[in-house]
């Protein structure tokens, strides 16, 4: 994930201390029920699409923007799937971040899936019963997006 300019500015004064940040995950489904994934350039693993909202940007707008920037697919946000505070992450450079993830189910409405920036090595549509190797993070979110359950949150508050 490319670091947004506003975070670079924060880091200039905050150093490497923990930053509490919003994060948005976009689960995009097409008319055939396939989910859009990208193989990230930083981890080289298949993943769900996501990013950090710009200051003042609504989560749904962030989801739509991130999907287009990374995959060239146009989508519309349909509903919030889950909200979850994630565990802190320490990056290779020592920076520490913790994200409040808002996962949004989206519907593809146009565009051809392709690598559209330097954050992805590959982009593709996958049947939900034939997914590539994904972290539990993505698998859980896809599972929740396929249910008609209300928005999921961690009832224990334990993250």
mmCIF file of C-alpha atoms in Angstrom, residues 14-125:
data_model
loop_
_atom_site.group_PDB
_atom_site.id
_atom_site.type_symbol
_atom_site.label_atom_id
_atom_site.label_comp_id
_atom_site.label_asym_id
_atom_site.label_seq_id
_atom_site.Cartn_x
_atom_site.Cartn_y
_atom_site.Cartn_z
ATOM 1 C CA UNK A 14 5.272 11.723 15.220
ATOM 2 C CA UNK A 15 8.253 9.569 14.366
ATOM 3 C CA UNK A 16 7.600 5.849 14.404
ATOM 4 C CA UNK A 17 5.115 5.842 17.294
ATOM 5 C CA UNK A 18 1.758 4.148 16.923
ATOM 6 C CA UNK A 19 -0.670 5.920 14.572
ATOM 7 C CA UNK A 20 -4.376 5.032 14.840
ATOM 8 C CA UNK A 21 -5.730 5.158 11.283
ATOM 9 C CA UNK A 22 -8.875 4.390 9.329
ATOM 10 C CA UNK A 23 -8.720 1.610 6.774
ATOM 11 C CA UNK A 24 -11.226 0.482 4.165
ATOM 12 C CA UNK A 25 -11.544 -2.955 2.595
ATOM 13 C CA UNK A 26 -13.603 -3.278 -0.593
ATOM 14 C CA UNK A 27 -15.117 -6.631 -1.533
ATOM 15 C CA UNK A 28 -16.189 -6.317 -5.154
ATOM 16 C CA UNK A 29 -18.479 -8.924 -6.696
ATOM 17 C CA UNK A 30 -19.466 -9.185 -10.353
ATOM 18 C CA UNK A 31 -22.758 -10.407 -11.856
ATOM 19 C CA UNK A 32 -21.430 -13.987 -11.791
ATOM 20 C CA UNK A 33 -20.766 -13.811 -8.046
ATOM 21 C CA UNK A 34 -16.991 -13.751 -8.439
ATOM 22 C CA UNK A 35 -14.835 -11.634 -6.135
ATOM 23 C CA UNK A 36 -12.121 -9.248 -7.318
ATOM 24 C CA UNK A 37 -8.659 -9.801 -5.828
ATOM 25 C CA UNK A 38 -5.188 -8.429 -6.388
ATOM 26 C CA UNK A 39 -1.760 -9.942 -5.850
ATOM 27 C CA UNK A 40 0.029 -7.227 -3.903
ATOM 28 C CA UNK A 41 3.448 -6.003 -4.963
ATOM 29 C CA UNK A 42 4.643 -5.598 -1.350
ATOM 30 C CA UNK A 43 3.759 -9.089 -0.053
ATOM 31 C CA UNK A 44 3.410 -10.906 -3.385
ATOM 32 C CA UNK A 45 0.248 -12.546 -1.973
ATOM 33 C CA UNK A 46 -3.336 -12.489 -3.185
ATOM 34 C CA UNK A 47 -5.490 -10.107 -1.166
ATOM 35 C CA UNK A 48 -8.771 -8.244 -0.998
ATOM 36 C CA UNK A 49 -8.630 -4.620 -2.155
ATOM 37 C CA UNK A 50 -8.104 -1.925 0.446
ATOM 38 C CA UNK A 51 -6.571 1.362 1.426
ATOM 39 C CA UNK A 52 -6.569 4.398 3.656
ATOM 40 C CA UNK A 53 -9.156 7.171 3.246
ATOM 41 C CA UNK A 54 -7.877 10.671 2.643
ATOM 42 C CA UNK A 55 -8.782 13.135 5.420
ATOM 43 C CA UNK A 56 -12.532 13.818 5.204
ATOM 44 C CA UNK A 57 -13.149 11.084 2.609
ATOM 45 C CA UNK A 58 -16.173 8.885 3.287
ATOM 46 C CA UNK A 59 -15.457 5.127 3.600
ATOM 47 C CA UNK A 60 -17.692 4.222 0.640
ATOM 48 C CA UNK A 61 -15.991 6.801 -1.581
ATOM 49 C CA UNK A 62 -12.606 5.453 -0.474
ATOM 50 C CA UNK A 63 -13.651 1.893 -1.399
ATOM 51 C CA UNK A 64 -14.751 2.954 -4.882
ATOM 52 C CA UNK A 65 -11.583 5.024 -5.407
ATOM 53 C CA UNK A 66 -9.202 2.300 -4.191
ATOM 54 C CA UNK A 67 -10.840 -0.347 -6.385
ATOM 55 C CA UNK A 68 -10.485 1.823 -9.481
ATOM 56 C CA UNK A 69 -6.932 2.951 -8.659
ATOM 57 C CA UNK A 70 -5.718 -0.605 -8.130
ATOM 58 C CA UNK A 71 -7.786 -2.588 -10.651
ATOM 59 C CA UNK A 72 -9.451 -0.223 -13.192
ATOM 60 C CA UNK A 73 -12.830 -1.721 -12.189
ATOM 61 C CA UNK A 74 -15.714 0.681 -11.580
ATOM 62 C CA UNK A 75 -17.950 -0.266 -8.681
ATOM 63 C CA UNK A 76 -20.655 1.022 -6.379
ATOM 64 C CA UNK A 77 -20.716 0.505 -2.627
ATOM 65 C CA UNK A 78 -23.690 -1.543 -1.426
ATOM 66 C CA UNK A 79 -23.352 -2.104 2.322
ATOM 67 C CA UNK A 80 -21.000 -2.240 5.285
ATOM 68 C CA UNK A 81 -20.007 -5.834 5.992
ATOM 69 C CA UNK A 82 -18.005 -5.356 9.164
ATOM 70 C CA UNK A 83 -16.158 -2.907 11.372
ATOM 71 C CA UNK A 84 -13.117 -4.132 13.286
ATOM 72 C CA UNK A 85 -10.144 -2.732 15.148
ATOM 73 C CA UNK A 86 -7.113 -4.638 13.900
ATOM 74 C CA UNK A 87 -3.963 -5.543 15.788
ATOM 75 C CA UNK A 88 -1.048 -3.094 15.540
ATOM 76 C CA UNK A 89 1.315 -3.585 12.591
ATOM 77 C CA UNK A 90 5.019 -2.783 12.660
ATOM 78 C CA UNK A 91 6.387 -2.128 9.190
ATOM 79 C CA UNK A 92 9.922 -2.972 8.027
ATOM 80 C CA UNK A 93 11.006 0.651 8.592
ATOM 81 C CA UNK A 94 9.830 0.544 12.232
ATOM 82 C CA UNK A 95 6.646 2.598 11.776
ATOM 83 C CA UNK A 96 3.729 1.294 13.862
ATOM 84 C CA UNK A 97 0.092 1.624 12.767
ATOM 85 C CA UNK A 98 -3.202 0.273 13.992
ATOM 86 C CA UNK A 99 -6.238 0.351 11.727
ATOM 87 C CA UNK A 100 -9.981 0.571 12.249
ATOM 88 C CA UNK A 101 -11.143 -1.411 9.227
ATOM 89 C CA UNK A 102 -14.500 -0.736 7.598
ATOM 90 C CA UNK A 103 -15.229 -3.492 5.088
ATOM 91 C CA UNK A 104 -17.699 -2.614 2.330
ATOM 92 C CA UNK A 105 -19.411 -4.930 -0.132
ATOM 93 C CA UNK A 106 -19.372 -3.457 -3.627
ATOM 94 C CA UNK A 107 -20.873 -4.355 -7.002
ATOM 95 C CA UNK A 108 -18.852 -4.065 -10.208
ATOM 96 C CA UNK A 109 -20.487 -1.805 -12.797
ATOM 97 C CA UNK A 110 -17.784 -1.415 -15.448
ATOM 98 C CA UNK A 111 -14.166 -1.501 -16.458
ATOM 99 C CA UNK A 112 -11.869 -4.417 -17.224
ATOM 100 C CA UNK A 113 -9.903 -5.878 -14.325
ATOM 101 C CA UNK A 114 -6.200 -5.178 -14.830
ATOM 102 C CA UNK A 115 -3.180 -3.954 -12.929
ATOM 103 C CA UNK A 116 -3.777 -0.207 -12.745
ATOM 104 C CA UNK A 117 -0.965 0.974 -10.437
ATOM 105 C CA UNK A 118 2.264 -0.202 -8.823
ATOM 106 C CA UNK A 119 0.495 -1.728 -5.791
ATOM 107 C CA UNK A 120 -0.553 -4.874 -7.689
ATOM 108 C CA UNK A 121 1.315 -7.564 -9.596
ATOM 109 C CA UNK A 122 -1.868 -9.258 -10.824
ATOM 110 C CA UNK A 123 -5.606 -8.634 -10.663
ATOM 111 C CA UNK A 124 -8.359 -11.159 -11.241
ATOM 112 C CA UNK A 125 -11.895 -12.375 -10.659
#
